[in-house]
Structure formats: C-alpha cells, structure tokens
Amino acid sequence: MKGPHWSWYLLIALVALAPAGIRLMTWPGFKRQAPEPQMVQAGQTLFVHEWKANDPLASGDGLGPVYNAASCVACHNQGGPGGGGDLTHNVTTFVYQSDAEAAIRRNPREGVVHAFAVNNFPRETLNHLHSDLPAVSQPRLDTVITLPGRTVSSNHCAVVRPVVQISQRNTPALFGANLIDSIPDRVIIANEKAQRLRWGFAPKKSEDLPVGRALRLADGRVGHFGWKAQSASLADFVQAACANELGLGNPGQTQPRPLSKPYYQPVSYDLTLEQCDQITAFVASLPRPVEKLEKSSLCSDALAGRELFKSIGCADCHTPNVGNVEGLYSDLLLHDMGQPLEGGGSYNDIPPLPNPNKPPSDPNDPPSPGEWRTPPLWGVADSAPYLHDGRAPTLEKAIELHGGQGTRAARNFASLSKTEQGQVIVFLQTFRAP
Amino acid sequence: MSIKFICSCGKHLRARDEMAARRSMCPRCGAPVGIPSLRPTHPGTPAAPLTPQERIRLNRNKPSVETASGAALALREKSTLGTLTGPRSPDDEPSPTPKVRRRRQLEQHWYQCLAYPLLSRNVLVCFALILSVGMGGIVLTIQNFPSFSPTTLSNWFPWVSSLVFVVMIAAYAYSTVECALTSALEGKGAASYLPSWSAADPLKSGMRWLFCFFAGPIVPVGLVVYFWLYGGDLTAIDWAIMTELGIVAAGYWFLVVICANLRNRLRDANPRCVVQLVQHLKYRAIVPILIAPTLALAHVLFGLFTLSLLHEHMFAGWLLLTGCLCSALFWSAFLFRLLGVWCYYTKP
C-alpha cells in the first residue's frame, strides 16, 4: 500500500513546530543596558536641582503648584543621592471608599495630600478631604495610624476611615533600580507560579500562606516599582514621581490638581520626555547596594543569620535572587500583609477601586489596601525606617509587625532565641547602600 | 487411550497420552490450555484426568479461583488445570443443574476491554480513595512541613514516613494498572489481576515506570514545567506548545512502558523499540500517541484544579480529586489492557 506523500509529514511537522517557532521569536529576555554618560550627567543635574515656580528649566509652571519637596534629592538622600528618606519626608495618600463620597467633596477618588504649595496657592490639608479632619498638610505618622503602644489621639484619621482612608508612604531607595527594571515580566510571574507550587497550589488570595501575585497593569505589563508595584518600568516610576512629588507634569504623567483648586489647568508640561529620560538614566546609573561585613567577628553570625533567614521563611517572599539579579531579596510580588498594615491610595494613575470585602482573585484586580510589593532588602541597613510608612524604626520591629502572609515568618522569628534573632539582624545589617 | 478434559471456555477436549502435562491451544477460544498429567498428584491415587462431572463439582467447591467474581487473583493463582487431578471420591455424583462460571477469554474487540477496569473496580476505587487522602493531606499540611536542615531531621520523620506511605500506595496502583498490560500480553482473559502483596513487586513496577520516564519523557515534561514557570502569562500559543509537549511526553511514556513490558526487558525502553511497536500497531498507534495522552493531560489539569480547590473547599476538592484519580486509574487500566491485547494479537 502506498503511504502518504512526504509533503504531508513535512506539513504536519511545520504545523506542530509553528507555535514553538513563534514563541521563540517573541521570547522576552533581560533588557538591561547601561545608560549613556551624557544622559546620566544631565539627569544628575535635574535630580539635585532645586525647582522653583516657573523654573527656567521647566517649560510650564515649574514646581507645583502643590508638591512634597523641591528636588528629588531632598527625599532620596539616605546613604547618598538616590537613597531612601526618613519619616519627615513621608507622603500622605488618601482614598475615598466610594466614588460618591469623593464627588460630594469634588475631590479625586484617590491621590496625595501634598505638603507644600507655591506662593499664590493654598496648601492642601486633610481638612480638604473631610471636614472632621484637622487642617494640617504634613500629619505626623502617629496621627494617621495607631502605632503599637500608643493611644489614639483626638485628631486621629481613623475616625473618618469609613469615608476616606489615609495612609503614608516612606521614600524608597533607588539603588540598583536599573537591575530591577531589567527583570522581564515573565520572571516575576514565575515567582508567582513557583510560590503557588511551593504551597501546594494554594490560591493567590491566600490569607496566611506567602503566595503573592504579580500586579498586571491595564496595558498588560507587570508592576516592578512602587510600594503597590504600580509602575511597570523605571521610566514610568520617575515620571510619576516628578509629577506627584514635585508637581512637574510630563508627557508620561500629568501633574495633580490642587485639592484647593480642583479646576486648575497647567499651561503645558513642565518636563519634556527627554528630561524625564535623563533623570531616569541617572537613577539607572545608581550602583546596586552591596553586602558588607564590617567586622570579621560578625561574619559567622551573618552566615548563621543567612541560614536562619531562609529556614524561618523570610526568604519565601524576600527571595535572594530574581532572574539574573542576585542579592535583591524580593520577589517583586504583592502580598497581603493583613489589616494592621492596610493603606490605600494610589500614587499615580487611578486604578479601579478595590472592593475591601472581596480579596483580589483576578490577577488584574488593583491592589487591595493590605497588599504591598515585597520591598527589596538590599541596602536595608541604610534605609530606616521600615515598612511602607516607616512605622518600624528598627529591623526587629519591622519583622514583628509583619502580618497576613508574613505572619508565619514573623512567628518563626519570634520563636528564635535572642542570639539567633541577633544573627538574623546581623545578616540584614550587612546589606548596605553603595 | 486419550485424555479427556475441558477448556475454560467449556469446550470438551481430548488429547493423546503423549501430550499429557503439556500445553496446547483451544480450537474454540484460542486460549492456552493445560493438558492434565497422567501421573498422580498424591501417592496412591489413580493417574487419570478428571471427568467432566468431576471438574464441574470441583468448580462448585472452588469458586474463588475459577469464578470471575473479581476476587480471583490470577497473577497469584496457579494453573487451575494443573490442580484438577485430585483423588476421585466414590460418592461423586454429577450435579443435575451444573452452573459453571466460565473463565473469561482474552478480549476480541476493543470495547470488551472496558470490562477490565470494571472487574477491578473495587481495587481501583480503593487506591483512588487512599491516594486522594494522601495527596490532599500533603497539600493541606505542606505549610506545616518543617524547614529542612540537619538539626531538624527528627522533625521530618512523620512527614517522610507519610510521604513514603503515599509513594508505596502509588506504586501499588501503578503495579495494578500494569497488571492489565502484562496479563493481556500473556494472553490471560479479563479478571481482576493484582500484584503480590510483597513490597518488592510494586517497587519493581514503580521503578520500571520511573526508568521509562527517565528514558525520554522527562525531557518534554521538563520543558513543559520550565515553559509553564517562565513563560509568563500563557497565551493560546503557549498552551498549544505545552499541549504538544505534554502529548509527546505522555504518548512516549505509554509506548516505552509497553516496550519494557513486552519482553520484560528494561533495555527495550528505547526509541528503536518504540518505533517498531508503532509500526506493528499500525493505525491503532493513534491510541497511545494521541488518545491516551489527551486523556492523561485532561486528568492532570483537572487534578491540579482539584488540588487548588482543596484550599478553599476541602470536601468538594477532595471529592473531585478522588473522582479524578478514579477516572485516571480506570482509563489507564482500560488503555493498558487494550494495548496489551493488541500487542498479544499482533505479536510485535
């Protein structure tokens, strides 16, 4: 009997191999590239520049009209330009519990209460958000949240929590940002899948197991930067920060409208895309944090601490390596840290309002108030205070305050002897700013 | 003088004396049949084969061996024909209404192979239940597993022992499914075949399956896992690739397991023997190449879903997992039986 013509076999082979061929051509690799020196130089100038209203370097209205600092380096300065910031530079964010509540007060549903305003603009205060709140622009952290061991003050923001939730953000360090930017989305999603596999196919909305989720943005990209993983790239993160913190609108992010003048329209963008790219290039040029052992006597403690760090479950989320990036100690995933650490409010784009009664189940759901991106631990010794709003002055306190999916590791840490706890802290203190 | 005896299909047969204690083929059913010996099995007993009446009476008295009730363990049983030369009793009387449960023949059609898993249903359901409890227990308690370090070895004992228990049950289940194949390759009719209760047989069977997995399917399976993990959010193209790789892995695994069992030689688990087997099976090769892997993939995906469901709805998840395992074992038994029967007839 005559068999099929050889071309049939060829056709079947081609059809079978076609998907693999298409996928190989579109397989995303690491996109790390060194920034150009001229761009870095120009970016450094912009990074440390003290911006003013109608600044000659800006095309529009310059600084403001509402802003949190006059320069990037004003906040990012711990351990050198690009580092983290202390509590005094915390940013206050808000989120209304419903669109109707925001519309009544003619405010955006989510945003930032800026600390300063240019001369002819009234400063934004908490009172703009709700009449029961005090007219302060820079509330202290203990008036926004209930710190452990503190009594609730009379002007505590918790009294309006059912209407508007107020929280703060601490300035993150930017060292090694280029390496984080180079991590492909698929690697972060791989962390998500690996954690599900590790915990017996546990769902992503697990309340106690450390199973995180990658935040998919509206355009399909995965969030890399920001406390809520709200920015997919370093360029996006820089553009959002320029607009929200300095009031420097740019093509990537418009500047926020003052709460006191919601109909204010800027004449044009303050920064061009090229200027944003220059700042991005400077941030990308910042070296990665290093692991330092100041005293050789601490070496054995640090090594023991490294083992304990893994064995008690810290490394489940603070993954030492992500893709080709070693020593990051973050999985770059969102983890639910429990009710005490909740904090809503978007930093740049306004995503759909999360339903507080429904844990996120869809990967495209916006972050819930309790979800935070695992912060990279590199350079952690030089970036106190800790947690998203800096409520933990020390590393021990930060570990103790871990809730939700971090409870297991915190409980394991608490069960260690004082010596072993000290070894873990010694290990963490080897992560220094460059 | 000739020896008179009855085949398991009921055919009355006659053989010459020189054929005593040898094997022949039944002209009706084609099954191998043992010709009774002329020598007595006990001293002082007459050396004569049983008459048909004696055989009927013996069948009535020994139902556990000859009836196809599902309890007969043919791999453990000796040839029934070899035991039929017992002493005659003077009070033997032919039964007025003989009810003989006929031994099942080797299946002639593919749909007859569906009876095989039904005959073994009790055993397969038991395995599915135990496996689902074991797997579900591991998945739900995995968070309590202590971190592995040399100082916490003693903490690992309960977990390791429970894991070994589940692995042993899985090995027994593999071995039972493999009996469907080996019994068919030996031309044995459908019955409930079980491995021996000693741990050696299931372990040997499990090791054979593992060897066959490492003899090729590990490569596409590794690619599937890597692709699933590092492929990002999977698109239709990604699913197509993974399905293709899964089909290749499962199909090759099926074929290589059959090759290793054909002559009971592990060295036959190689691509050349697999190609020869496919050539012998001809158009029937579509079953191990396409149908069996598709079923396997569907069960794997559904099984993963049920494991995920266990975390939220434990009882529903466990019920579905048990159903999935039952279905997987039933289908495996059927497919291995079918392929075994085909291999028996085509003699690859």
mmCIF file of N, CA, C and O in Angstrom, chain A residues 15-17 19-20 22-23 27 186-187 189-190 193-194 196-203 205 208-209 216 310-312 408, chain B residues 139 142-145 147-149 225-235 237-238 240-241 244 304 307-309 311-312:
data_model
loop_
_atom_site.group_PDB
_atom_site.id
_atom_site.type_symbol
_atom_site.label_atom_id
_atom_site.label_comp_id
_atom_site.label_asym_id
_atom_site.label_seq_id
_atom_site.Cartn_x
_atom_site.Cartn_y
_atom_site.Cartn_z
ATOM 1 N N VAL A 15 3.345 22.451 11.120
ATOM 2 C CA VAL A 15 2.216 22.898 11.957
ATOM 3 C C VAL A 15 2.529 22.665 13.426
ATOM 4 O O VAL A 15 2.248 23.502 14.284
ATOM 5 N N ALA A 16 3.149 21.510 13.706
ATOM 6 C CA ALA A 16 3.453 21.187 15.106
ATOM 7 C C ALA A 16 4.515 22.116 15.676
ATOM 8 O O ALA A 16 4.473 22.478 16.847
ATOM 9 N N LEU A 17 5.474 22.503 14.832
ATOM 10 C CA LEU A 17 6.585 23.327 15.332
ATOM 11 C C LEU A 17 6.307 24.822 15.241
ATOM 12 O O LEU A 17 7.055 25.617 15.819
ATOM 13 N N PRO A 19 4.001 26.896 16.614
ATOM 14 C CA PRO A 19 3.859 27.659 17.868
ATOM 15 C C PRO A 19 5.191 27.880 18.583
ATOM 16 O O PRO A 19 5.458 28.975 19.077
ATOM 17 N N ALA A 20 6.025 26.831 18.594
ATOM 18 C CA ALA A 20 7.319 26.973 19.267
ATOM 19 C C ALA A 20 8.175 28.008 18.553
ATOM 20 O O ALA A 20 8.862 28.823 19.195
ATOM 21 N N ILE A 22 7.120 30.598 16.757
ATOM 22 C CA ILE A 22 6.582 31.943 17.027
ATOM 23 C C ILE A 22 6.991 32.395 18.418
ATOM 24 O O ILE A 22 7.407 33.536 18.621
ATOM 25 N N ARG A 23 6.914 31.488 19.375
ATOM 26 C CA ARG A 23 7.222 31.862 20.761
ATOM 27 C C ARG A 23 8.706 32.173 20.927
ATOM 28 O O ARG A 23 9.074 33.077 21.678
ATOM 29 N N TRP A 27 10.222 35.641 22.584
ATOM 30 C CA TRP A 27 10.599 35.348 23.969
ATOM 31 C C TRP A 27 11.315 36.566 24.575
ATOM 32 O O TRP A 27 12.349 36.977 24.062
ATOM 33 N N ARG A 186 8.025 38.032 32.790
ATOM 34 C CA ARG A 186 7.803 36.593 32.938
ATOM 35 C C ARG A 186 8.529 36.028 34.159
ATOM 36 O O ARG A 186 8.094 35.025 34.734
ATOM 37 N N VAL A 187 9.630 36.658 34.553
ATOM 38 C CA VAL A 187 10.373 36.171 35.723
ATOM 39 C C VAL A 187 9.587 36.465 37.004
ATOM 40 O O VAL A 187 9.541 35.644 37.931
ATOM 41 N N ILE A 189 6.342 36.788 37.117
ATOM 42 C CA ILE A 189 5.198 35.870 37.091
ATOM 43 C C ILE A 189 5.654 34.457 37.482
ATOM 44 O O ILE A 189 4.909 33.711 38.120
ATOM 45 N N ALA A 190 6.905 34.123 37.127
ATOM 46 C CA ALA A 190 7.437 32.810 37.526
ATOM 47 C C ALA A 190 7.503 32.705 39.044
ATOM 48 O O ALA A 190 7.247 31.636 39.615
ATOM 49 N N LYS A 193 4.071 31.841 40.226
ATOM 50 C CA LYS A 193 3.715 30.439 39.995
ATOM 51 C C LYS A 193 4.488 29.519 40.945
ATOM 52 O O LYS A 193 3.946 28.535 41.453
ATOM 53 N N ALA A 194 5.764 29.845 41.127
ATOM 54 C CA ALA A 194 6.591 28.991 41.994
ATOM 55 C C ALA A 194 6.056 28.995 43.420
ATOM 56 O O ALA A 194 6.086 27.964 44.107
ATOM 57 N N ARG A 196 2.941 29.428 44.310
ATOM 58 C CA ARG A 196 1.714 28.604 44.329
ATOM 59 C C ARG A 196 2.093 27.122 44.377
ATOM 60 O O ARG A 196 1.501 26.337 45.102
ATOM 61 N N LEU A 197 3.086 26.768 43.583
ATOM 62 C CA LEU A 197 3.537 25.374 43.539
ATOM 63 C C LEU A 197 4.119 24.961 44.885
ATOM 64 O O LEU A 197 3.850 23.869 45.396
ATOM 65 N N ARG A 198 4.914 25.859 45.454
ATOM 66 C CA ARG A 198 5.588 25.576 46.732
ATOM 67 C C ARG A 198 4.578 25.296 47.852
ATOM 68 O O ARG A 198 4.821 24.486 48.735
ATOM 69 N N TRP A 199 3.450 25.975 47.798
ATOM 70 C CA TRP A 199 2.455 25.826 48.858
ATOM 71 C C TRP A 199 1.272 24.987 48.407
ATOM 72 O O TRP A 199 0.125 25.251 48.792
ATOM 73 N N GLY A 200 1.556 23.992 47.580
ATOM 74 C CA GLY A 200 0.527 23.022 47.228
ATOM 75 C C GLY A 200 -0.610 23.623 46.444
ATOM 76 O O GLY A 200 -1.768 23.382 46.768
ATOM 77 N N PHE A 201 -0.284 24.417 45.434
ATOM 78 C CA PHE A 201 -1.286 25.034 44.550
ATOM 79 C C PHE A 201 -2.262 25.908 45.340
ATOM 80 O O PHE A 201 -3.455 25.960 45.041
ATOM 81 N N ALA A 202 -1.750 26.554 46.347
ATOM 82 C CA ALA A 202 -2.598 27.443 47.149
ATOM 83 C C ALA A 202 -3.058 28.607 46.274
ATOM 84 O O ALA A 202 -2.326 29.058 45.385
ATOM 85 N N PRO A 203 -4.265 29.104 46.497
ATOM 86 C CA PRO A 203 -4.745 30.226 45.682
ATOM 87 C C PRO A 203 -3.968 31.501 45.991
ATOM 88 O O PRO A 203 -3.425 31.666 47.086
ATOM 89 N N LYS A 205 -5.073 34.330 46.570
ATOM 90 C CA LYS A 205 -5.681 35.183 47.588
ATOM 91 C C LYS A 205 -5.559 34.558 48.984
ATOM 92 O O LYS A 205 -6.313 34.918 49.885
ATOM 93 N N ASP A 208 -2.985 33.480 54.655
ATOM 94 C CA ASP A 208 -1.859 33.251 55.558
ATOM 95 C C ASP A 208 -0.629 32.679 54.871
ATOM 96 O O ASP A 208 0.487 32.896 55.319
ATOM 97 N N LEU A 209 -0.815 31.962 53.764
ATOM 98 C CA LEU A 209 0.348 31.411 53.079
ATOM 99 C C LEU A 209 1.018 32.489 52.234
ATOM 100 O O LEU A 209 0.328 33.299 51.618
ATOM 101 N N ARG A 216 -0.703 42.976 37.338
ATOM 102 C CA ARG A 216 -0.796 43.258 35.901
ATOM 103 C C ARG A 216 -1.458 44.615 35.746
ATOM 104 O O ARG A 216 -2.570 44.821 36.255
ATOM 105 N N LYS A 310 16.561 31.982 55.842
ATOM 106 C CA LYS A 310 15.884 31.062 54.916
ATOM 107 C C LYS A 310 14.983 30.097 55.672
ATOM 108 O O LYS A 310 13.850 29.836 55.269
ATOM 109 N N SER A 311 15.494 29.560 56.769
ATOM 110 C CA SER A 311 14.767 28.472 57.437
ATOM 111 C C SER A 311 13.483 28.957 58.103
ATOM 112 O O SER A 311 12.534 28.190 58.232
ATOM 113 N N ILE A 312 13.429 30.204 58.545
ATOM 114 C CA ILE A 312 12.205 30.664 59.221
ATOM 115 C C ILE A 312 11.186 31.203 58.225
ATOM 116 O O ILE A 312 10.095 31.601 58.618
ATOM 117 N N ARG A 408 3.593 33.992 59.329
ATOM 118 C CA ARG A 408 4.315 32.739 59.598
ATOM 119 C C ARG A 408 5.794 33.022 59.870
ATOM 120 O O ARG A 408 6.363 32.521 60.848
ATOM 121 N N VAL B 139 -0.929 18.186 50.542
ATOM 122 C CA VAL B 139 -1.126 19.547 50.022
ATOM 123 C C VAL B 139 -1.614 20.495 51.122
ATOM 124 O O VAL B 139 -1.173 21.632 51.223
ATOM 125 N N ILE B 142 1.237 21.041 53.881
ATOM 126 C CA ILE B 142 2.592 21.360 53.409
ATOM 127 C C ILE B 142 3.142 22.604 54.121
ATOM 128 O O ILE B 142 4.337 22.743 54.328
ATOM 129 N N GLN B 143 2.224 23.472 54.558
ATOM 130 C CA GLN B 143 2.678 24.688 55.246
ATOM 131 C C GLN B 143 3.261 24.365 56.617
ATOM 132 O O GLN B 143 3.991 25.184 57.179
ATOM 133 N N ASN B 144 2.925 23.205 57.147
ATOM 134 C CA ASN B 144 3.444 22.838 58.465
ATOM 135 C C ASN B 144 4.726 22.023 58.376
ATOM 136 O O ASN B 144 5.281 21.647 59.399
ATOM 137 N N PHE B 145 5.161 21.744 57.147
ATOM 138 C CA PHE B 145 6.404 20.999 57.000
ATOM 139 C C PHE B 145 7.538 21.834 57.613
ATOM 140 O O PHE B 145 7.659 23.020 57.317
ATOM 141 N N SER B 147 11.184 23.385 58.090
ATOM 142 C CA SER B 147 12.263 23.703 57.150
ATOM 143 C C SER B 147 13.352 22.652 57.282
ATOM 144 O O SER B 147 13.667 22.217 58.382
ATOM 145 N N PHE B 148 13.889 22.275 56.142
ATOM 146 C CA PHE B 148 14.862 21.185 56.171
ATOM 147 C C PHE B 148 16.238 21.692 56.591
ATOM 148 O O PHE B 148 16.755 22.651 56.029
ATOM 149 N N SER B 149 16.760 21.086 57.595
ATOM 150 C CA SER B 149 18.154 21.337 57.982
ATOM 151 C C SER B 149 18.611 20.119 58.779
ATOM 152 O O SER B 149 17.787 19.385 59.335
ATOM 153 N N VAL B 225 7.312 22.086 32.274
ATOM 154 C CA VAL B 225 7.398 22.751 33.584
ATOM 155 C C VAL B 225 8.142 24.076 33.449
ATOM 156 O O VAL B 225 7.711 25.117 33.973
ATOM 157 N N TYR B 226 9.264 24.050 32.735
ATOM 158 C CA TYR B 226 10.040 25.285 32.548
ATOM 159 C C TYR B 226 9.199 26.330 31.816
ATOM 160 O O TYR B 226 9.162 27.491 32.193
ATOM 161 N N PHE B 227 8.496 25.898 30.804
ATOM 162 C CA PHE B 227 7.698 26.823 29.998
ATOM 163 C C PHE B 227 6.536 27.383 30.810
ATOM 164 O O PHE B 227 6.230 28.570 30.739
ATOM 165 N N TRP B 228 5.911 26.512 31.598
ATOM 166 C CA TRP B 228 4.806 26.976 32.443
ATOM 167 C C TRP B 228 5.310 27.999 33.459
ATOM 168 O O TRP B 228 4.681 29.025 33.702
ATOM 169 N N LEU B 229 6.502 27.718 34.004
ATOM 170 C CA LEU B 229 7.036 28.581 35.052
ATOM 171 C C LEU B 229 7.528 29.910 34.483
ATOM 172 O O LEU B 229 7.204 30.973 35.006
ATOM 173 N N TYR B 230 8.281 29.844 33.404
ATOM 174 C CA TYR B 230 8.948 31.045 32.898
ATOM 175 C C TYR B 230 8.300 31.615 31.639
ATOM 176 O O TYR B 230 8.870 32.509 31.034
ATOM 177 N N GLY B 231 7.162 31.108 31.269
ATOM 178 C CA GLY B 231 6.506 31.607 30.055
ATOM 179 C C GLY B 231 5.646 32.835 30.304
ATOM 180 O O GLY B 231 4.987 33.312 29.381
ATOM 181 N N GLY B 232 5.635 33.329 31.535
ATOM 182 C CA GLY B 232 4.793 34.490 31.829
ATOM 183 C C GLY B 232 3.324 34.119 31.801
ATOM 184 O O GLY B 232 2.957 32.958 32.053
ATOM 185 N N ASP B 233 2.481 35.099 31.504
ATOM 186 C CA ASP B 233 1.054 34.804 31.374
ATOM 187 C C ASP B 233 0.859 34.055 30.064
ATOM 188 O O ASP B 233 1.183 34.572 28.988
ATOM 189 N N LEU B 234 0.317 32.858 30.156
ATOM 190 C CA LEU B 234 0.295 31.969 28.990
ATOM 191 C C LEU B 234 -0.777 32.392 27.985
ATOM 192 O O LEU B 234 -1.929 32.648 28.361
ATOM 193 N N THR B 235 -0.377 32.441 26.739
ATOM 194 C CA THR B 235 -1.304 32.758 25.659
ATOM 195 C C THR B 235 -1.732 31.454 24.974
ATOM 196 O O THR B 235 -1.277 30.375 25.364
ATOM 197 N N ILE B 237 -0.878 30.406 22.110
ATOM 198 C CA ILE B 237 0.298 29.756 21.512
ATOM 199 C C ILE B 237 1.051 28.959 22.567
ATOM 200 O O ILE B 237 1.498 27.833 22.331
ATOM 201 N N ASP B 238 1.173 29.561 23.760
ATOM 202 C CA ASP B 238 1.877 28.852 24.834
ATOM 203 C C ASP B 238 1.158 27.560 25.212
ATOM 204 O O ASP B 238 1.790 26.522 25.417
ATOM 205 N N ALA B 240 -0.715 25.860 23.288
ATOM 206 C CA ALA B 240 -0.531 24.902 22.178
ATOM 207 C C ALA B 240 0.804 24.183 22.320
ATOM 208 O O ALA B 240 0.891 22.954 22.165
ATOM 209 N N ILE B 241 1.842 24.958 22.641
ATOM 210 C CA ILE B 241 3.176 24.350 22.800
ATOM 211 C C ILE B 241 3.166 23.341 23.949
ATOM 212 O O ILE B 241 3.672 22.217 23.827
ATOM 213 N N GLU B 244 1.308 20.194 23.051
ATOM 214 C CA GLU B 244 2.107 19.341 22.171
ATOM 215 C C GLU B 244 3.173 18.581 22.960
ATOM 216 O O GLU B 244 3.334 17.368 22.804
ATOM 217 N N LEU B 304 -4.861 19.099 39.037
ATOM 218 C CA LEU B 304 -4.254 20.309 39.596
ATOM 219 C C LEU B 304 -5.332 21.284 40.070
ATOM 220 O O LEU B 304 -5.186 21.932 41.108
ATOM 221 N N LEU B 307 -6.611 20.082 43.367
ATOM 222 C CA LEU B 307 -5.659 20.342 44.447
ATOM 223 C C LEU B 307 -5.750 21.800 44.886
ATOM 224 O O LEU B 307 -5.644 22.122 46.066
ATOM 225 N N SER B 308 -5.939 22.673 43.914
ATOM 226 C CA SER B 308 -6.088 24.099 44.242
ATOM 227 C C SER B 308 -7.389 24.336 44.995
ATOM 228 O O SER B 308 -7.445 25.158 45.915
ATOM 229 N N LEU B 309 -8.410 23.593 44.600
ATOM 230 C CA LEU B 309 -9.727 23.768 45.229
ATOM 231 C C LEU B 309 -9.717 23.305 46.684
ATOM 232 O O LEU B 309 -10.494 23.802 47.509
ATOM 233 N N HIS B 311 -7.802 23.983 49.010
ATOM 234 C CA HIS B 311 -7.501 25.048 49.968
ATOM 235 C C HIS B 311 -8.734 25.852 50.330
ATOM 236 O O HIS B 311 -8.817 26.407 51.421
ATOM 237 N N GLU B 312 -9.693 25.925 49.418
ATOM 238 C CA GLU B 312 -10.876 26.760 49.677
ATOM 239 C C GLU B 312 -12.081 25.919 50.081
ATOM 240 O O GLU B 312 -12.796 26.266 51.016
#
